Amino acid sequence: MPADAHRTPTPYPIETGPLSGFSFVAEPLDRADALRDDPQALAALWPQARVLVIDAEGLCFADADGNLLAPTGEEIGGGPGSAIFLGLRGAVAWFAVSSDVIALEVPGRMELRQAAFQWAHADSTAFAQARALLHWQRSTRHCSVCGGKLDFHRAGYTGRCSQCRTEHYPRVDPAVIVAVSDGSRLLLGRQAAWPQHRYSVVAGFVEPGETLEQTVAREVMEETRVRVRSARYLGAQPWPFPGALMLGFEADAEADTPTVNGELEHARWFTADEVGASLRGEGTLLLSPALSIARALIEHWYRKMTA
């Protein structure tokens, strides 16, 4: 079957909800799932493919100016081998490989957060996908059932135990992140390790047996002792540090006095005037960086309050 038989005209053309501006979601590759089971088609695509090379620290190869350096398969040589097939951009395939399996000297390396600010959206989105998948492979060398060695199949998306044949799949950890309001103020907290005056919205991982809305209420109560009345989903962001999926919500809450228990250093209510001043670069309050869904949630709340 020819490679282009698997292509879709426009990959994933869906509405993304009221949030916008955050990284790792725009211009995704067409993941072309069917090609993962077609090694002949992948081999044919390899010579002209672009290859993201990522080291054990999660840094991607870059040129001397910090731009993406993604050699072609022909420049690397051989065939796809253990490379992870990320998908197609038009007729060009994109792969990811670990830097320890190829001999290639490059002038620079780029961290993903910085790439989100500096690179084209399509490139930083592909980098995020590649980083998460390679981290999963590096941290999943052995079977959790019997301890046997894993071999990776389906172009890198399935790990199969060499002993008990159990199959393992890329891990994604769902976490809620929520803009909590009492109707006129926004609840923000800070961690001790953050820069001075940095505050953000509340977030936490989903536990087994919970709905997302239940996680919102539990996490806000655990971290701030504020009671949530209702929650509404707004959008999501892949967060490959190393493999989370941030599920964004807005929530209505009681005007309780925030009380922290050690997970946060401090939490309090902020007015729209205080948030607006920070968004304009005024005052001392520092908000989450623009690449994050946390910032998008804060800006969404502010727009509603000042509409």
Backbone as CSV, one residue per row, in Angstrom:
resi,resn,N_x,N_y,N_z,CA_x,CA_y,CA_z,C_x,C_y,C_z
1,MET,0.848,-1.199,0.000,0.000,0.000,0.000,0.877,1.241,0.000
2,PRO,0.648,2.201,-0.868,1.473,3.407,-0.886,1.307,4.205,0.401
3,ALA,2.384,4.924,0.779,2.360,5.654,2.040,1.240,6.671,2.092
4,ASP,0.973,7.344,0.958,-0.023,8.412,1.010,-1.442,7.887,1.141
5,ALA,-1.629,6.566,1.049,-2.952,5.998,1.259,-3.408,6.170,2.703
6,HIS,-2.444,6.367,3.613,-2.773,6.510,5.028,-3.030,7.953,5.421
7,ARG,-2.800,8.880,4.526,-2.862,10.282,4.905,-4.294,10.782,4.976
8,THR,-4.507,11.742,5.865,-5.771,12.468,5.925,-5.544,13.850,5.338
9,PRO,-6.552,14.466,4.725,-6.346,15.771,4.101,-5.850,16.833,5.083
10,THR,-6.452,16.883,6.257,-6.032,17.821,7.300,-6.059,17.073,8.623
11,PRO,-4.923,16.924,9.308,-4.926,16.140,10.536,-5.679,16.822,11.662
12,TYR,-6.677,16.125,12.196,-7.357,16.514,13.428,-7.920,17.932,13.382
13,PRO,-8.768,18.261,12.424,-9.307,19.627,12.328,-10.498,19.816,13.258
14,ILE,-10.252,20.002,14.565,-11.334,20.123,15.526,-11.231,21.459,16.248
15,GLU,-12.357,21.904,16.788,-12.363,23.099,17.608,-11.671,22.803,18.937
16,THR,-10.894,23.755,19.437,-10.109,23.516,20.648,-10.660,24.222,21.875
17,GLY,-11.852,24.819,21.783,-12.459,25.423,22.949,-12.041,26.868,23.154
18,PRO,-12.397,27.448,24.309,-12.192,28.886,24.523,-10.762,29.271,24.880
19,LEU,-9.894,28.309,25.164,-8.520,28.627,25.535,-7.638,28.685,24.303
20,SER,-6.616,29.530,24.346,-5.718,29.646,23.207,-4.377,30.174,23.670
21,GLY,-3.375,30.059,22.781,-2.104,30.697,23.021,-1.043,29.820,23.645
22,PHE,-1.406,28.648,24.160,-0.402,27.815,24.822,0.248,26.848,23.829
23,SER,1.355,26.269,24.240,2.219,25.519,23.334,1.885,24.036,23.277
24,PHE,2.487,23.365,22.287,2.491,21.913,22.097,1.170,21.351,21.570
25,VAL,0.301,22.216,21.027,-0.959,21.730,20.470,-1.162,22.152,19.014
26,ALA,-0.536,23.238,18.589,-0.782,23.773,17.251,-0.048,22.965,16.188
27,GLU,-0.684,22.801,15.038,-0.100,22.170,13.860,0.492,20.792,14.149
28,PRO,-0.306,19.880,14.688,0.215,18.546,14.966,0.485,17.774,13.686
29,LEU,1.383,16.811,13.785,1.608,15.894,12.680,0.390,15.010,12.480
30,ASP,0.192,14.566,11.249,-0.755,13.492,10.971,-0.089,12.207,11.446
31,ARG,-0.575,11.624,12.522,0.115,10.493,13.144,0.064,9.222,12.295
32,ALA,-0.810,9.165,11.304,-0.815,8.071,10.321,-0.607,6.722,10.998
33,ASP,-1.482,6.397,11.924,-1.349,5.195,12.753,-1.116,3.925,11.940
34,ALA,-1.784,3.796,10.801,-1.670,2.558,10.017,-0.246,2.301,9.542
35,LEU,0.543,3.356,9.372,1.918,3.185,8.920,2.798,2.518,9.973
36,ARG,2.396,2.541,11.225,3.205,1.924,12.274,3.345,0.416,12.070
37,ASP,2.399,-0.166,11.372,2.449,-1.607,11.079,2.931,-1.894,9.668
38,ASP,3.546,-0.917,9.028,3.979,-1.075,7.638,5.466,-0.726,7.522
39,PRO,6.344,-1.627,7.937,7.779,-1.307,7.919,8.319,-1.002,6.532
40,GLN,7.745,-1.600,5.503,8.217,-1.314,4.143,7.911,0.129,3.766
41,ALA,6.724,0.607,4.099,6.375,1.997,3.799,7.252,2.962,4.587
42,LEU,7.526,2.644,5.859,8.381,3.513,6.668,9.804,3.545,6.115
43,ALA,10.289,2.393,5.654,11.629,2.348,5.062,11.692,3.198,3.797
44,ALA,10.616,3.193,3.019,10.589,3.992,1.798,10.549,5.485,2.113
45,LEU,9.934,5.842,3.223,9.846,7.244,3.622,11.133,7.747,4.283
46,TRP,11.931,6.846,4.806,13.087,7.212,5.623,14.080,8.157,4.947
47,PRO,14.511,7.940,3.727,15.563,8.800,3.169,15.228,10.291,3.190
48,GLN,13.985,10.648,2.897,13.588,12.057,2.867,12.959,12.518,4.185
49,ALA,12.876,11.633,5.153,12.243,11.967,6.432,13.085,12.964,7.210
50,ARG,12.442,13.701,8.108,13.126,14.552,9.067,13.197,13.801,10.393
51,VAL,14.328,13.914,11.077,14.562,13.117,12.274,14.922,14.030,13.439
52,LEU,14.115,14.011,14.489,14.424,14.728,15.715,15.338,13.851,16.562
53,VAL,16.470,14.401,16.968,17.442,13.659,17.769,17.444,14.267,19.167
54,ILE,17.145,13.451,20.170,16.941,13.946,21.530,17.831,13.162,22.492
55,ASP,18.510,13.883,23.389,19.430,13.218,24.311,18.724,12.778,25.592
56,ALA,19.484,12.174,26.494,18.908,11.622,27.713,18.340,12.691,28.637
57,GLU,18.763,13.942,28.458,18.238,15.055,29.255,16.975,15.659,28.641
58,GLY,16.547,15.132,27.499,15.368,15.667,26.841,15.646,16.858,25.961
59,LEU,16.920,17.100,25.619,17.295,18.218,24.763,17.361,17.761,23.313
60,CYS,16.885,18.613,22.413,16.851,18.285,20.991,18.029,18.934,20.277
61,PHE,18.573,18.236,19.291,19.677,18.793,18.509,19.238,20.085,17.832
62,ALA,20.146,21.076,17.853,19.873,22.388,17.270,21.139,22.910,16.613
63,ASP,20.971,23.916,15.746,22.145,24.516,15.119,22.736,25.588,16.030
64,ALA,23.753,26.271,15.547,24.465,27.238,16.376,23.593,28.417,16.794
65,ASP,22.518,28.686,16.055,21.608,29.788,16.387,20.412,29.328,17.217
66,GLY,20.391,28.053,17.587,19.283,27.534,18.382,18.091,27.095,17.572
67,ASN,18.203,27.048,16.263,17.108,26.579,15.422,17.108,25.056,15.357
68,LEU,15.955,24.499,15.044,15.842,23.047,14.937,16.835,22.500,13.927
69,LEU,17.548,21.463,14.338,18.427,20.741,13.434,17.885,19.310,13.354
70,ALA,17.137,19.031,12.291,16.519,17.721,12.093,17.058,17.133,10.800
71,PRO,18.117,16.327,10.876,18.690,15.753,9.651,17.695,14.845,8.954
72,THR,17.943,14.595,7.688,17.119,13.634,6.960,17.583,12.224,7.292
73,GLY,16.731,11.267,6.982,17.127,9.880,7.152,18.338,9.525,6.312
74,GLU,18.423,10.098,5.113,19.562,9.833,4.232,20.857,10.341,4.855
75,GLU,20.805,11.493,5.513,21.992,12.035,6.170,22.428,11.170,7.344
76,ILE,21.480,10.582,8.044,21.812,9.697,9.163,22.298,8.350,8.654
77,GLY,21.665,7.867,7.595,22.040,6.592,7.007,21.168,5.449,7.495
78,GLY,21.330,4.284,6.877,20.593,3.093,7.274,19.109,3.217,7.010
79,GLY,18.316,2.646,7.924,16.864,2.696,7.814,16.269,3.136,9.133
80,PRO,14.935,3.101,9.269,14.301,3.572,10.502,14.777,2.835,11.745
81,GLY,14.998,1.516,11.623,15.487,0.754,12.765,14.650,0.985,14.007
82,SER,15.291,1.465,15.086,14.598,1.687,16.357,13.977,3.074,16.464
83,ALA,14.026,3.862,15.392,13.450,5.210,15.430,11.944,5.138,15.658
84,ILE,11.424,6.116,16.379,9.983,6.224,16.605,9.372,7.030,15.462
85,PHE,8.348,6.483,14.825,7.641,7.201,13.772,6.640,8.154,14.419
86,LEU,6.840,9.454,14.213,5.965,10.458,14.808,4.743,10.751,13.954
87,GLY,4.914,10.721,12.622,3.792,11.003,11.737,4.255,11.679,10.466
88,LEU,3.295,12.249,9.745,3.558,12.882,8.458,3.237,14.371,8.531
89,ARG,4.069,15.157,7.859,3.745,16.548,7.576,3.734,16.664,6.064
90,GLY,2.534,16.686,5.503,2.415,16.555,4.059,2.875,15.170,3.651
91,ALA,3.810,15.092,2.710,4.333,13.798,2.259,5.614,13.406,2.981
92,VAL,6.075,14.230,3.927,7.342,13.982,4.612,7.092,13.344,5.972
93,ALA,7.772,12.224,6.203,7.666,11.548,7.490,8.588,12.203,8.516
94,TRP,8.183,12.138,9.780,8.998,12.630,10.881,9.223,11.497,11.866
95,PHE,10.474,11.367,12.304,10.856,10.325,13.254,11.574,10.969,14.437
96,ALA,11.733,10.194,15.500,12.537,10.605,16.649,13.492,9.487,17.009
97,VAL,14.730,9.846,17.332,15.710,8.857,17.780,16.457,9.409,18.982
98,SER,16.980,8.500,19.786,17.827,8.873,20.910,19.223,9.204,20.403
99,SER,19.834,10.214,20.984,21.156,10.652,20.530,22.229,9.590,20.743
100,ASP,21.997,8.617,21.621,23.037,7.628,21.897,23.089,6.497,20.879
101,VAL,22.200,6.544,19.863,22.227,5.472,18.863,22.748,5.956,17.515
102,ILE,23.112,7.241,17.429,23.660,7.742,16.169,24.938,8.533,16.448
103,ALA,25.819,8.550,15.484,27.065,9.315,15.595,26.903,10.599,14.797
104,LEU,26.575,11.684,15.490,26.330,12.950,14.810,26.741,14.082,15.731
105,GLU,27.697,14.887,15.297,28.139,16.035,16.076,27.335,17.271,15.651
106,VAL,26.816,17.990,16.629,26.004,19.173,16.340,26.473,20.330,17.211
107,PRO,26.222,21.562,16.772,26.710,22.723,17.528,25.891,23.091,18.755
108,GLY,24.632,22.631,18.831,23.814,23.055,19.956,22.695,22.083,20.281
109,ARG,22.065,22.322,21.416,20.902,21.536,21.850,19.883,22.487,22.457
110,MET,18.605,22.115,22.354,17.533,23.017,22.749,16.598,22.342,23.753
111,GLU,16.248,23.081,24.800,15.292,22.618,25.799,13.875,22.908,25.307
112,LEU,12.925,22.060,25.669,11.585,22.137,25.082,10.875,23.444,25.413
113,ARG,10.963,23.912,26.642,10.273,25.166,26.973,10.802,26.323,26.131
114,GLN,12.126,26.371,25.949,12.691,27.437,25.133,12.287,27.276,23.676
115,ALA,12.231,26.025,23.198,11.795,25.779,21.826,10.378,26.279,21.597
116,ALA,9.530,26.193,22.631,8.154,26.660,22.503,8.099,28.152,22.186
117,PHE,9.064,28.917,22.681,9.114,30.354,22.411,9.821,30.670,21.097
118,GLN,10.795,29.850,20.722,11.690,30.210,19.630,11.353,29.541,18.300
119,TRP,10.842,28.316,18.334,10.616,27.564,17.108,9.210,27.778,16.573
120,ALA,9.018,27.380,15.326,7.673,27.349,14.746,6.798,26.379,15.544
121,HIS,5.483,26.668,15.595,4.578,25.828,16.376,4.665,24.357,15.974
122,ALA,4.703,24.095,14.686,4.723,22.713,14.217,5.949,21.970,14.742
123,ASP,7.089,22.645,14.781,8.318,21.997,15.227,8.317,21.749,16.730
124,SER,7.864,22.719,17.524,7.845,22.503,18.973,6.791,21.478,19.364
125,THR,5.684,21.404,18.625,4.676,20.373,18.886,5.239,18.984,18.605
126,ALA,5.971,18.839,17.506,6.600,17.550,17.199,7.661,17.203,18.242
127,PHE,8.424,18.191,18.697,9.427,17.990,19.732,8.768,17.464,21.009
128,ALA,7.636,18.051,21.391,6.934,17.605,22.598,6.505,16.145,22.482
129,GLN,5.971,15.778,21.340,5.570,14.389,21.108,6.775,13.456,21.206
130,ALA,7.862,13.840,20.545,9.060,13.002,20.533,9.659,12.860,21.927
131,ARG,9.733,13.956,22.660,10.323,13.919,24.003,9.558,12.980,24.919
132,ALA,8.228,13.054,24.889,7.421,12.202,25.752,7.597,10.727,25.398
133,LEU,7.610,10.402,24.111,7.737,9.008,23.701,9.115,8.439,24.032
134,LEU,10.156,9.220,23.798,11.493,8.732,24.104,11.697,8.574,25.610
135,HIS,11.128,9.477,26.401,11.217,9.318,27.856,10.521,8.037,28.300
136,TRP,9.359,7.760,27.719,8.651,6.521,28.059,9.508,5.308,27.726
137,GLN,10.108,5.278,26.562,10.954,4.136,26.200,12.148,4.007,27.141
138,ARG,12.804,5.115,27.465,13.982,5.059,28.334,13.634,4.579,29.739
139,SER,12.439,4.926,30.211,12.050,4.575,31.584,11.237,3.296,31.660
140,THR,11.036,2.638,30.521,10.234,1.414,30.497,11.040,0.322,29.801
141,ARG,12.123,-0.071,30.401,13.018,-1.067,29.810,12.600,-2.491,30.127
142,HIS,11.870,-2.659,31.248,11.534,-4.007,31.706,10.045,-4.122,31.996
143,CYS,9.539,-5.317,31.868,8.124,-5.619,32.071,7.755,-5.457,33.540
144,SER,6.659,-4.765,33.824,6.199,-4.588,35.200,5.516,-5.834,35.740
145,VAL,5.249,-6.833,34.880,4.606,-8.073,35.322,5.641,-9.097,35.766
146,CYS,6.676,-9.323,34.922,7.643,-10.393,35.227,9.086,-9.914,35.265
147,GLY,9.349,-8.666,34.886,10.712,-8.148,34.892,11.502,-8.439,33.637
148,GLY,10.884,-9.068,32.651,11.571,-9.383,31.409,11.907,-8.142,30.602
149,LYS,12.851,-8.256,29.701,13.261,-7.141,28.855,12.174,-6.836,27.828
150,LEU,11.955,-5.540,27.578,10.968,-5.130,26.589,11.637,-4.898,25.241
151,ASP,10.958,-5.326,24.182,11.315,-4.992,22.817,10.200,-4.110,22.272
152,PHE,10.579,-3.077,21.519,9.583,-2.125,21.040,9.170,-2.435,19.610
153,HIS,7.854,-2.350,19.379,7.262,-2.670,18.079,6.322,-1.539,17.674
154,ARG,5.674,-1.711,16.527,4.739,-0.723,15.981,5.387,0.653,15.916
155,ALA,6.599,0.701,15.353,7.330,1.957,15.150,7.568,2.695,16.450
156,GLY,7.675,1.931,17.559,8.027,2.507,18.845,6.896,2.705,19.813
157,TYR,5.666,2.357,19.446,4.502,2.648,20.284,4.047,1.484,21.152
158,THR,4.638,0.321,21.012,4.273,-0.838,21.815,5.531,-1.507,22.341
159,GLY,5.575,-1.746,23.647,6.653,-2.522,24.238,6.145,-3.916,24.549
160,ARG,6.843,-4.945,24.056,6.404,-6.335,24.266,7.454,-7.066,25.084
161,CYS,6.994,-7.698,26.163,7.906,-8.427,27.036,8.468,-9.643,26.318
162,SER,9.788,-9.809,26.397,10.444,-10.936,25.730,10.189,-12.251,26.453
163,GLN,9.647,-12.204,27.672,9.389,-13.434,28.441,7.898,-13.789,28.493
164,CYS,7.085,-12.897,29.060,5.663,-13.247,29.237,4.781,-12.708,28.122
165,ARG,5.345,-11.911,27.205,4.657,-11.367,26.033,3.605,-10.310,26.378
166,THR,3.586,-9.839,27.611,2.692,-8.735,27.958,3.057,-7.498,27.143
167,GLU,2.040,-6.769,26.669,2.288,-5.559,25.901,2.115,-4.322,26.778
168,HIS,3.004,-3.349,26.577,2.989,-2.105,27.325,2.876,-0.941,26.335
169,TYR,2.171,0.113,26.768,1.885,1.229,25.877,2.352,2.543,26.511
170,PRO,2.577,3.572,25.682,3.080,4.836,26.227,2.204,5.368,27.355
171,ARG,2.870,5.804,28.402,2.167,6.270,29.598,1.838,7.750,29.476
172,VAL,0.603,8.097,29.797,0.166,9.484,29.879,-0.503,9.667,31.233
173,ASP,-0.069,10.656,32.001,-0.608,10.905,33.337,-1.567,12.088,33.296
174,PRO,-2.886,11.862,33.451,-3.837,12.975,33.418,-3.790,13.798,34.701
175,ALA,-3.815,15.106,34.535,-3.841,16.025,35.676,-4.810,17.147,35.371
176,VAL,-5.565,17.564,36.372,-6.450,18.715,36.207,-5.686,19.979,36.578
177,ILE,-6.061,21.074,35.937,-5.522,22.391,36.271,-6.696,23.348,36.181
178,VAL,-6.902,24.175,37.215,-8.207,24.815,37.335,-8.098,26.266,37.801
179,ALA,-8.848,27.141,37.107,-9.015,28.531,37.516,-10.237,28.596,38.429
180,VAL,-10.009,28.759,39.710,-11.065,28.753,40.722,-11.452,30.192,41.049
181,SER,-12.756,30.481,40.982,-13.233,31.836,41.252,-14.365,31.811,42.265
182,ASP,-14.420,32.837,43.115,-15.560,32.994,44.029,-16.597,33.944,43.450
183,GLY,-16.461,34.271,42.168,-17.390,35.166,41.503,-16.804,36.523,41.201
184,SER,-15.790,36.923,41.964,-15.141,38.210,41.713,-13.624,38.138,41.829
185,ARG,-13.106,37.047,42.415,-11.665,36.909,42.619,-11.191,35.548,42.093
186,LEU,-9.884,35.482,41.832,-9.260,34.263,41.317,-8.329,33.691,42.375
187,LEU,-8.438,32.389,42.606,-7.596,31.700,43.585,-6.273,31.289,42.939
188,LEU,-5.162,31.762,43.486,-3.836,31.407,42.995,-2.954,30.977,44.156
189,GLY,-2.045,30.056,43.873,-1.107,29.590,44.888,0.300,29.568,44.341
190,ARG,1.271,29.387,45.238,2.666,29.322,44.819,3.391,28.202,45.557
191,GLN,4.362,27.606,44.865,5.239,26.616,45.456,6.516,27.299,45.926
192,ALA,7.134,26.730,46.947,8.308,27.360,47.551,9.467,27.489,46.570
193,ALA,9.574,26.550,45.613,10.704,26.556,44.683,10.556,27.579,43.564
194,TRP,9.396,28.194,43.422,9.174,29.132,42.321,9.876,30.463,42.575
195,PRO,10.092,31.247,41.514,10.644,32.593,41.704,9.756,33.427,42.624
196,GLN,10.347,34.384,43.300,9.598,35.236,44.204,8.441,35.922,43.479
197,HIS,7.269,35.934,44.114,6.047,36.575,43.617,5.358,35.788,42.492
198,ARG,5.858,34.599,42.112,5.200,33.786,41.076,4.011,33.041,41.691
199,TYR,2.847,33.167,41.075,1.637,32.453,41.483,1.004,31.819,40.256
200,SER,0.249,30.750,40.493,-0.441,30.088,39.390,-1.720,29.441,39.906
201,VAL,-2.461,28.847,38.985,-3.695,28.166,39.338,-3.389,26.804,39.961
202,VAL,-4.382,26.222,40.590,-4.222,24.939,41.293,-4.217,23.795,40.288
203,ALA,-3.387,22.784,40.544,-3.313,21.614,39.659,-3.021,20.375,40.490
204,GLY,-3.382,19.213,39.933,-3.081,17.955,40.609,-3.472,16.761,39.761
205,PHE,-2.882,15.621,40.058,-3.093,14.424,39.259,-4.398,13.711,39.613
206,VAL,-4.980,13.111,38.585,-6.207,12.321,38.743,-5.863,11.001,39.434
207,GLU,-6.670,10.603,40.396,-6.475,9.335,41.096,-7.436,8.276,40.555
208,PRO,-7.104,6.991,40.713,-7.997,5.923,40.226,-9.384,6.035,40.843
209,GLY,-10.397,5.815,40.011,-11.769,5.826,40.487,-12.399,7.202,40.579
210,GLU,-11.704,8.256,40.102,-12.228,9.615,40.156,-12.697,10.081,38.786
211,THR,-13.728,10.921,38.782,-14.006,11.714,37.597,-13.097,12.935,37.621
212,LEU,-13.004,13.619,36.504,-12.183,14.821,36.464,-12.733,15.899,37.390
213,GLU,-14.057,16.034,37.422,-14.678,17.037,38.289,-14.412,16.725,39.763
214,GLN,-14.434,15.448,40.120,-14.118,15.065,41.493,-12.669,15.389,41.831
215,THR,-11.776,15.199,40.860,-10.374,15.551,41.087,-10.225,17.046,41.333
216,VAL,-10.937,17.863,40.543,-10.889,19.305,40.744,-11.256,19.653,42.182
217,ALA,-12.401,19.146,42.647,-12.870,19.475,43.992,-11.893,18.978,45.056
218,ARG,-11.375,17.760,44.889,-10.462,17.201,45.885,-9.151,17.972,45.942
219,GLU,-8.541,18.229,44.773,-7.250,18.900,44.756,-7.340,20.319,45.326
220,VAL,-8.386,21.048,44.963,-8.535,22.409,45.479,-8.730,22.371,46.995
221,MET,-9.534,21.432,47.475,-9.738,21.306,48.924,-8.456,20.906,49.631
222,GLU,-7.728,19.919,49.085,-6.504,19.458,49.731,-5.443,20.552,49.797
223,GLU,-5.312,21.326,48.733,-4.217,22.293,48.652,-4.550,23.638,49.281
224,THR,-5.853,23.998,49.312,-6.203,25.346,49.785,-7.350,25.383,50.791
225,ARG,-8.047,24.269,51.000,-9.226,24.199,51.873,-10.383,25.052,51.369
226,VAL,-10.393,25.363,50.088,-11.497,26.096,49.461,-12.466,25.084,48.863
227,ARG,-13.753,25.270,49.073,-14.784,24.338,48.627,-15.284,24.702,47.223
228,VAL,-15.143,23.761,46.287,-15.604,23.943,44.910,-17.065,23.513,44.808
229,ARG,-17.891,24.330,44.138,-19.299,24.013,43.935,-19.547,23.348,42.585
230,SER,-18.840,23.790,41.540,-19.036,23.241,40.204,-17.778,23.464,39.385
231,ALA,-17.621,22.652,38.312,-16.432,22.761,37.463,-16.813,22.481,36.020
232,ARG,-16.152,23.172,35.092,-16.436,23.026,33.665,-15.121,22.880,32.898
233,TYR,-15.077,21.877,32.015,-13.887,21.618,31.205,-13.745,22.673,30.113
234,LEU,-12.496,23.147,29.876,-12.249,24.176,28.873,-11.272,23.756,27.776
235,GLY,-10.338,22.879,28.068,-9.341,22.502,27.059,-8.190,21.743,27.686
236,ALA,-7.250,21.280,26.850,-6.162,20.439,27.339,-4.844,20.806,26.676
237,GLN,-3.758,20.455,27.365,-2.409,20.679,26.843,-1.523,19.481,27.181
238,PRO,-0.894,18.855,26.169,0.143,17.873,26.492,1.269,18.574,27.249
239,TRP,1.745,17.948,28.292,2.799,18.551,29.115,3.876,17.489,29.336
240,PRO,4.801,17.358,28.378,5.748,16.231,28.402,6.930,16.452,29.333
241,PHE,6.626,16.678,30.629,7.669,16.894,31.628,7.460,15.975,32.839
242,PRO,7.464,14.627,32.683,7.808,13.975,31.415,6.632,13.512,30.566
243,GLY,5.433,13.272,31.160,4.383,12.682,30.332,2.979,12.993,30.797
244,ALA,2.732,14.216,31.232,1.405,14.576,31.730,0.514,15.100,30.610
245,LEU,-0.787,15.059,30.859,-1.777,15.730,30.022,-2.568,16.633,30.944
246,MET,-2.428,17.950,30.753,-3.090,18.914,31.608,-4.496,19.193,31.081
247,LEU,-5.494,18.932,31.919,-6.908,19.073,31.568,-7.444,20.317,32.252
248,GLY,-7.700,21.364,31.463,-8.026,22.666,32.011,-9.491,22.836,32.355
249,PHE,-9.766,23.376,33.539,-11.123,23.635,34.017,-11.234,25.047,34.562
250,GLU,-12.472,25.530,34.614,-12.811,26.676,35.453,-13.790,26.167,36.500
251,ALA,-13.755,26.750,37.687,-14.598,26.248,38.775,-15.165,27.407,39.582
252,ASP,-16.378,27.213,40.068,-17.015,28.141,40.998,-16.812,27.601,42.405
253,ALA,-16.480,28.490,43.338,-16.158,28.044,44.689,-16.711,29.001,45.726
254,GLU,-16.764,28.511,46.953,-17.124,29.361,48.083,-15.978,30.340,48.348
255,ALA,-16.310,31.448,48.991,-15.302,32.476,49.287,-14.562,32.150,50.573
256,ASP,-14.097,30.899,50.670,-13.376,30.465,51.865,-11.999,31.116,51.934
257,THR,-11.475,31.247,53.139,-10.119,31.752,53.315,-9.128,30.649,52.975
258,PRO,-8.260,30.826,51.969,-7.320,29.767,51.598,-6.356,29.437,52.740
259,THR,-6.165,28.134,52.938,-5.244,27.635,53.953,-4.405,26.539,53.326
260,VAL,-3.087,26.679,53.339,-2.219,25.698,52.698,-1.737,24.671,53.717
261,ASN,-1.331,23.505,53.189,-0.935,22.399,54.069,0.480,21.905,53.810
262,GLY,1.279,22.639,53.077,2.649,22.213,52.793,2.908,21.935,51.332
263,GLU,1.873,21.488,50.585,2.057,21.276,49.149,2.279,22.608,48.443
264,LEU,1.552,23.628,48.905,1.774,24.999,48.460,2.390,25.798,49.606
265,GLU,3.210,26.776,49.252,3.780,27.661,50.264,2.770,28.717,50.691
266,HIS,1.936,29.160,49.729,0.979,30.218,50.023,-0.113,30.185,48.967
267,ALA,-1.307,30.592,49.339,-2.416,30.731,48.388,-3.308,31.869,48.871
268,ARG,-3.872,32.599,47.910,-4.813,33.664,48.277,-5.657,34.041,47.072
269,TRP,-6.701,34.819,47.334,-7.553,35.335,46.285,-6.929,36.603,45.694
270,PHE,-7.035,36.731,44.359,-6.551,37.920,43.662,-7.716,38.571,42.923
271,THR,-7.746,39.891,42.926,-8.793,40.625,42.216,-8.452,40.721,40.729
272,ALA,-9.448,41.099,39.940,-9.221,41.291,38.509,-8.233,42.425,38.269
273,ASP,-8.257,43.447,39.107,-7.301,44.548,38.952,-5.873,44.051,39.149
274,GLU,-5.652,43.196,40.135,-4.313,42.671,40.391,-3.837,41.779,39.242
275,VAL,-4.735,40.917,38.759,-4.376,40.035,37.655,-4.123,40.849,36.395
276,GLY,-4.989,41.822,36.130,-4.816,42.654,34.946,-3.506,43.410,34.953
277,ALA,-3.110,43.934,36.119,-1.841,44.645,36.213,-0.677,43.724,35.866
278,SER,-0.727,42.499,36.359,0.341,41.543,36.042,0.376,41.225,34.562
279,LEU,-0.791,41.048,33.935,-0.840,40.754,32.507,-0.276,41.908,31.679
280,ARG,-0.361,43.111,32.205,0.194,44.283,31.508,1.667,44.515,31.849
281,GLY,2.238,43.649,32.698,3.628,43.820,33.089,3.830,44.816,34.201
282,GLU,2.769,45.064,34.972,2.841,46.022,36.068,2.752,45.290,37.404
283,GLY,3.203,45.941,38.480,3.094,45.366,39.805,4.111,44.265,40.041
284,THR,3.951,43.558,41.162,4.919,42.529,41.560,4.458,41.110,41.261
285,LEU,3.159,40.903,41.033,2.649,39.558,40.787,3.198,39.002,39.480
286,LEU,3.782,37.814,39.543,4.254,37.102,38.357,3.339,35.924,38.092
287,LEU,2.858,35.809,36.863,1.955,34.724,36.488,2.688,33.663,35.670
288,SER,2.027,32.543,35.439,2.604,31.445,34.671,3.010,31.928,33.287
289,PRO,4.067,31.341,32.701,4.527,31.782,31.376,3.498,31.521,30.291
290,ALA,3.618,32.255,29.206,2.616,32.217,28.137,2.533,30.869,27.443
291,LEU,3.543,30.030,27.551,3.499,28.729,26.877,2.532,27.763,27.534
292,SER,2.077,28.044,28.758,1.336,27.058,29.549,-0.172,27.281,29.500
293,ILE,-0.912,26.196,29.680,-2.366,26.290,29.775,-2.758,27.025,31.045
294,ALA,-1.883,27.022,32.056,-2.166,27.784,33.273,-2.371,29.256,32.940
295,ARG,-1.505,29.797,32.119,-1.635,31.208,31.730,-2.916,31.421,30.926
296,ALA,-3.234,30.492,30.035,-4.458,30.611,29.242,-5.695,30.615,30.128
297,LEU,-5.702,29.812,31.181,-6.833,29.781,32.116,-6.962,31.113,32.849
298,ILE,-5.837,31.666,33.273,-5.861,32.959,33.962,-6.384,34.054,33.037
299,GLU,-5.886,34.070,31.797,-6.329,35.093,30.847,-7.804,34.922,30.509
300,HIS,-8.286,33.678,30.406,-9.692,33.420,30.127,-10.564,33.971,31.252
301,TRP,-10.161,33.711,32.496,-10.907,34.251,33.641,-10.927,35.779,33.602
302,TYR,-9.774,36.373,33.334,-9.698,37.844,33.318,-10.588,38.441,32.244
303,ARG,-10.604,37.834,31.052,-11.462,38.338,29.982,-12.933,38.282,30.393
304,LYS,-13.348,37.206,31.042,-14.740,37.100,31.488,-15.077,38.164,32.530
305,MET,-14.125,38.428,33.424,-14.386,39.383,34.485,-14.432,40.814,33.973
306,THR,-13.770,41.092,32.863,-13.686,42.469,32.381,-14.492,42.691,31.097
307,ALA,-15.249,41.701,30.670,-16.043,41.836,29.456,-17.166,42.853,29.637
